[in-house]
mmCIF file of C-alpha atoms and ligand atoms in Angstrom:
data_model
loop_
_atom_site.group_PDB
_atom_site.id
_atom_site.type_symbol
_atom_site.label_atom_id
_atom_site.label_comp_id
_atom_site.label_asym_id
_atom_site.label_seq_id
_atom_site.Cartn_x
_atom_site.Cartn_y
_atom_site.Cartn_z
ATOM 1 C CA MET A 196 24.253 -10.235 10.433
ATOM 2 C CA ASP A 197 21.028 -10.568 10.665
ATOM 3 C CA LYS A 198 18.798 -10.295 7.073
ATOM 4 C CA ILE A 199 16.510 -7.374 6.814
ATOM 5 C CA ARG A 200 13.098 -8.580 7.409
ATOM 6 C CA PHE A 201 11.105 -7.118 4.475
ATOM 7 C CA ALA A 202 7.208 -6.903 3.982
ATOM 8 C CA THR A 203 4.703 -5.075 1.272
ATOM 9 C CA VAL A 204 1.284 -4.517 2.422
ATOM 10 C CA TRP A 205 -1.962 -4.259 -0.372
ATOM 11 C CA LEU A 206 -4.730 -1.441 1.289
ATOM 12 C CA ALA A 207 -7.114 -0.106 -1.554
ATOM 13 C CA GLY A 208 -5.186 -0.270 -4.860
ATOM 14 C CA CYS A 209 -5.160 -2.326 -7.795
ATOM 15 C CA SER A 210 -1.970 -4.254 -7.331
ATOM 16 C CA GLY A 211 -0.335 -3.058 -9.607
ATOM 17 C CA CYS A 212 2.245 -1.826 -7.236
ATOM 18 C CA HIS A 213 2.898 -5.460 -6.588
ATOM 19 C CA MET A 214 3.073 -6.020 -10.017
ATOM 20 C CA SER A 215 5.475 -4.033 -10.838
ATOM 21 C CA PHE A 216 7.629 -5.418 -8.018
ATOM 22 C CA LEU A 217 7.446 -8.679 -9.237
ATOM 23 C CA ASP A 218 8.619 -6.743 -12.732
ATOM 24 C CA LEU A 219 12.334 -6.384 -10.797
ATOM 25 C CA ASP A 220 12.497 -9.988 -12.116
ATOM 26 C CA GLU A 221 15.889 -11.436 -11.499
ATOM 27 C CA PHE A 222 16.418 -8.360 -8.994
ATOM 28 C CA LEU A 223 13.981 -11.033 -6.790
ATOM 29 C CA ILE A 224 16.992 -13.670 -6.413
ATOM 30 C CA ASP A 225 19.715 -10.848 -5.159
ATOM 31 C CA LEU A 226 16.900 -9.529 -2.405
ATOM 32 C CA ALA A 227 15.718 -12.968 -1.317
ATOM 33 C CA ASP A 228 18.964 -13.380 -0.567
ATOM 34 C CA GLN A 229 19.680 -10.378 1.570
ATOM 35 C CA VAL A 230 16.492 -10.049 3.366
ATOM 36 C CA GLU A 231 13.607 -11.894 5.065
ATOM 37 C CA VAL A 232 10.048 -11.617 3.726
ATOM 38 C CA VAL A 233 7.801 -11.261 6.282
ATOM 39 C CA TYR A 234 4.926 -10.647 5.420
ATOM 40 C CA SER A 235 3.377 -9.665 1.717
ATOM 41 C CA PRO A 236 0.225 -10.904 -0.821
ATOM 42 C CA VAL A 237 2.508 -12.237 -2.660
ATOM 43 C CA GLY A 238 3.899 -15.071 -1.990
ATOM 44 C CA CYS A 239 3.478 -15.115 1.917
ATOM 45 C CA ASP A 240 -0.006 -16.471 3.102
ATOM 46 C CA LEU A 241 0.383 -14.784 7.254
ATOM 47 C CA LYS A 242 -2.878 -13.684 8.769
ATOM 48 C CA HIS A 243 -1.612 -11.061 10.980
ATOM 49 C CA TYR A 244 1.200 -8.099 10.835
ATOM 50 C CA PRO A 245 4.274 -9.290 12.315
ATOM 51 C CA GLU A 246 6.775 -7.173 15.319
ATOM 52 C CA ALA A 247 9.628 -6.103 14.361
ATOM 53 C CA VAL A 248 9.843 -5.406 10.272
ATOM 54 C CA ASP A 249 12.479 -3.148 8.968
ATOM 55 C CA VAL A 250 11.388 -2.111 5.807
ATOM 56 C CA CYS A 251 7.626 -2.119 4.114
ATOM 57 C CA LEU A 252 6.028 -1.207 1.200
ATOM 58 C CA VAL A 253 2.726 -0.052 1.160
ATOM 59 C CA GLU A 254 0.633 -0.340 -1.847
ATOM 60 C CA GLY A 255 -2.926 2.085 -1.824
ATOM 61 C CA ALA A 256 -5.093 4.259 -0.005
ATOM 62 C CA VAL A 257 -6.856 3.517 3.071
ATOM 63 C CA ALA A 258 -10.605 3.059 2.112
ATOM 64 C CA ASN A 259 -11.977 0.646 4.365
ATOM 65 C CA GLU A 260 -11.710 -0.431 8.639
ATOM 66 C CA ASP A 261 -9.819 -3.173 7.755
ATOM 67 C CA ASN A 262 -7.224 -0.856 5.632
ATOM 68 C CA LEU A 263 -7.218 1.352 9.315
ATOM 69 C CA GLU A 264 -6.350 -1.229 11.145
ATOM 70 C CA LEU A 265 -3.845 -3.177 8.948
ATOM 71 C CA ILE A 266 -1.932 0.320 8.567
ATOM 72 C CA TYR A 267 -1.839 0.760 12.242
ATOM 73 C CA GLN A 268 -0.666 -2.006 12.879
ATOM 74 C CA VAL A 269 2.249 -1.515 10.051
ATOM 75 C CA ARG A 270 2.952 1.749 11.339
ATOM 76 C CA ARG A 271 3.300 0.354 15.110
ATOM 77 C CA ASN A 272 5.941 -2.846 14.173
ATOM 78 C CA THR A 273 7.705 -1.127 10.739
ATOM 79 C CA LYS A 274 10.949 0.847 11.192
ATOM 80 C CA LEU A 275 10.988 2.450 8.014
ATOM 81 C CA LEU A 276 7.722 2.175 5.857
ATOM 82 C CA ILE A 277 7.823 3.423 2.320
ATOM 83 C CA SER A 278 4.435 4.610 0.802
ATOM 84 C CA PHE A 279 4.589 2.429 -2.816
ATOM 85 C CA GLY A 280 3.019 4.360 -5.724
ATOM 86 C CA ASP A 281 0.103 7.551 -6.201
ATOM 87 C CA CYS A 282 -2.666 5.677 -4.309
ATOM 88 C CA ALA A 283 -0.700 4.685 -1.448
ATOM 89 C CA VAL A 284 1.177 8.731 -1.744
ATOM 90 C CA THR A 285 -2.256 10.663 -2.908
ATOM 91 C CA ALA A 286 -4.972 8.360 -2.768
ATOM 92 C CA ASN A 287 -5.107 8.783 -6.082
ATOM 93 C CA VAL A 288 -7.853 6.403 -7.868
ATOM 94 C CA PRO A 289 -9.537 5.629 -4.853
ATOM 95 C CA ALA A 290 -10.231 8.816 -3.647
ATOM 96 C CA MET A 291 -12.018 9.315 -6.947
ATOM 97 C CA ARG A 292 -15.460 8.027 -4.572
ATOM 98 C CA ASN A 293 -14.858 11.074 -2.493
ATOM 99 C CA MET A 294 -16.490 13.386 -5.144
ATOM 100 C CA LEU A 295 -19.238 11.673 -3.845
ATOM 101 C CA ARG A 296 -20.300 13.793 -0.747
ATOM 102 C CA ASN A 297 -17.324 12.414 1.261
ATOM 103 C CA SER A 298 -19.565 10.054 2.790
ATOM 104 C CA ALA A 299 -19.707 6.254 2.694
ATOM 105 C CA GLU A 300 -22.909 6.486 2.329
ATOM 106 C CA GLY A 301 -23.616 8.964 -0.479
ATOM 107 C CA VAL A 302 -20.747 6.033 -2.437
ATOM 108 C CA LEU A 303 -22.742 3.590 -1.889
ATOM 109 C CA LYS A 304 -26.212 4.857 -2.441
ATOM 110 C CA ARG A 305 -24.751 5.710 -5.783
ATOM 111 C CA GLY A 306 -23.482 2.938 -6.794
ATOM 112 C CA TYR A 307 -26.055 0.020 -5.433
ATOM 113 C CA LEU A 308 -29.435 2.681 -5.641
ATOM 114 C CA GLU A 309 -29.919 5.281 -8.321
ATOM 115 C CA LEU A 310 -26.706 3.165 -10.777
ATOM 116 C CA ALA A 311 -29.005 -0.142 -9.536
ATOM 117 C CA ASP A 312 -30.797 -1.908 -13.068
ATOM 118 C CA ALA A 313 -32.690 -3.632 -10.256
ATOM 119 C CA ASN A 314 -32.620 -5.193 -6.979
ATOM 120 C CA ALA A 315 -31.350 -1.969 -5.482
ATOM 121 C CA GLN A 316 -30.568 -1.968 -2.115
ATOM 122 C CA LEU A 317 -27.254 -1.836 -0.193
ATOM 123 C CA PRO A 318 -24.709 -4.572 0.154
ATOM 124 C CA HIS A 319 -24.202 -4.925 4.377
ATOM 125 C CA ALA A 320 -22.600 -8.288 5.567
ATOM 126 C CA PRO A 321 -21.008 -7.021 9.124
ATOM 127 C CA GLY A 322 -17.716 -9.332 9.199
ATOM 128 C CA ILE A 323 -17.288 -9.750 6.620
ATOM 129 C CA VAL A 324 -16.898 -7.435 3.872
ATOM 130 C CA PRO A 325 -15.155 -4.438 5.841
ATOM 131 C CA GLU A 326 -16.828 -1.469 6.243
ATOM 132 C CA LEU A 327 -16.400 1.697 4.293
ATOM 133 C CA ILE A 328 -14.789 4.527 6.025
ATOM 134 C CA ASP A 329 -16.448 7.938 4.971
ATOM 135 C CA ARG A 330 -13.002 9.215 3.141
ATOM 136 C CA VAL A 331 -10.468 7.397 0.993
ATOM 137 C CA THR A 332 -7.245 9.111 2.510
ATOM 138 C CA PRO A 333 -3.233 8.715 1.796
ATOM 139 C CA VAL A 334 -1.255 6.763 3.705
ATOM 140 C CA HIS A 335 0.461 9.714 5.192
ATOM 141 C CA GLU A 336 -3.017 10.953 6.682
ATOM 142 C CA VAL A 337 -3.062 8.365 8.987
ATOM 143 C CA VAL A 338 0.313 7.361 9.885
ATOM 144 C CA PRO A 339 4.145 8.792 9.676
ATOM 145 C CA VAL A 340 5.290 7.892 6.455
ATOM 146 C CA ASP A 341 9.475 7.901 5.961
ATOM 147 C CA ILE A 342 10.017 7.725 2.156
ATOM 148 C CA PHE A 343 7.783 8.771 -0.466
ATOM 149 C CA MET A 344 7.659 6.124 -3.739
ATOM 150 C CA PRO A 345 5.225 7.913 -6.634
ATOM 151 C CA GLY A 346 4.870 6.552 -9.711
ATOM 152 C CA CYS A 347 1.103 4.211 -11.333
ATOM 153 C CA PRO A 348 2.710 2.186 -10.546
ATOM 154 C CA PRO A 349 6.213 3.073 -9.357
ATOM 155 C CA SER A 350 8.877 1.118 -12.599
ATOM 156 C CA ALA A 351 11.244 -1.857 -11.293
ATOM 157 C CA ASP A 352 13.687 0.763 -11.609
ATOM 158 C CA ARG A 353 13.011 2.991 -9.683
ATOM 159 C CA ILE A 354 11.135 0.523 -6.744
ATOM 160 C CA ARG A 355 14.889 -0.939 -6.839
ATOM 161 C CA ALA A 356 16.711 2.289 -6.719
ATOM 162 C CA THR A 357 14.773 2.842 -3.864
ATOM 163 C CA ILE A 358 14.919 -0.889 -2.175
ATOM 164 C CA GLU A 359 18.757 -1.089 -2.653
ATOM 165 C CA PRO A 360 20.073 1.010 -1.034
ATOM 166 C CA LEU A 361 18.926 0.683 2.076
ATOM 167 C CA LEU A 362 20.188 -2.777 2.090
ATOM 168 C CA HIS A 363 22.939 -1.666 2.193
ATOM 169 C CA GLY A 364 21.984 0.698 5.111
ATOM 170 C CA GLN A 365 21.816 4.127 3.363
ATOM 171 C CA GLN A 366 18.778 6.388 2.404
ATOM 172 C CA PRO A 367 17.747 6.496 -1.642
ATOM 173 C CA GLU A 368 18.110 10.252 -3.314
ATOM 174 C CA MET A 369 14.162 10.653 -3.742
ATOM 175 C CA ALA A 370 14.710 13.168 -6.734
ATOM 176 C CA GLY A 371 14.884 14.235 -10.479
ATOM 177 C CA ARG A 372 11.971 12.619 -12.521
ATOM 178 C CA GLU A 373 13.236 9.303 -12.463
ATOM 179 C CA MET A 374 12.019 8.902 -8.875
ATOM 180 C CA ILE A 375 9.684 11.042 -8.514
ATOM 181 C CA LYS A 376 7.489 11.938 -10.911
ATOM 182 C CA PHE A 377 3.335 10.418 -10.725
ATOM 183 C CA GLY A 378 1.902 8.400 -13.160
HETATM 184 FE FE1 LIG Z 68 -2.574 0.305 -9.097
HETATM 185 FE FE2 LIG Z 68 -1.855 2.830 -9.709
HETATM 186 FE FE3 LIG Z 68 -3.066 2.496 -7.183
HETATM 187 FE FE4 LIG Z 68 -0.169 0.977 -8.211
HETATM 188 S S1 LIG Z 68 -0.898 3.454 -7.610
HETATM 189 S S2 LIG Z 68 -2.055 0.459 -6.865
HETATM 190 S S3 LIG Z 68 -0.967 0.300 -10.165
HETATM 191 S S4 LIG Z 68 -3.820 3.122 -9.432
#
């Protein structure tokens, strides 16, 4: 039987959700037997998201042009997309900058001009630093999401309870405090 093609993606998040994924400890060994990891910031150094991915965990909100491009690629090439953690599900911490006039220009001016102690100037490095988009959004406002796994970060137990049924062709039951509590 072909292994499940498994990916994880890191958008605008602190990587805490991926750290929690690593807390799966010995289950990671079971997982490695059952899936083929085809893309991930953890242990995979691939530049392009591959085709025909079965399951992908997406950490983080959509906050810049690179995030947008990647999430469209992910959706086109993934059967089951899981919003992984509160930043993916609600935009959470990265969306705090939306209070600054819902504009990339507003947040850049606040951070680099109004609050600067010296050498106030706007950063500009096209092609090197991705441009911010005006409003940070949760993943499902950009592409359809199949499963929502909240948590900041989701505990390793919750991550396991979400992905283990998928390995056996079943849907996880995303209900109750243990599975869908935020924070
Ligand atoms: Fe970090 Fe929490 Fe966002 Fe995960 S949900 S990326 S742990 S801030």
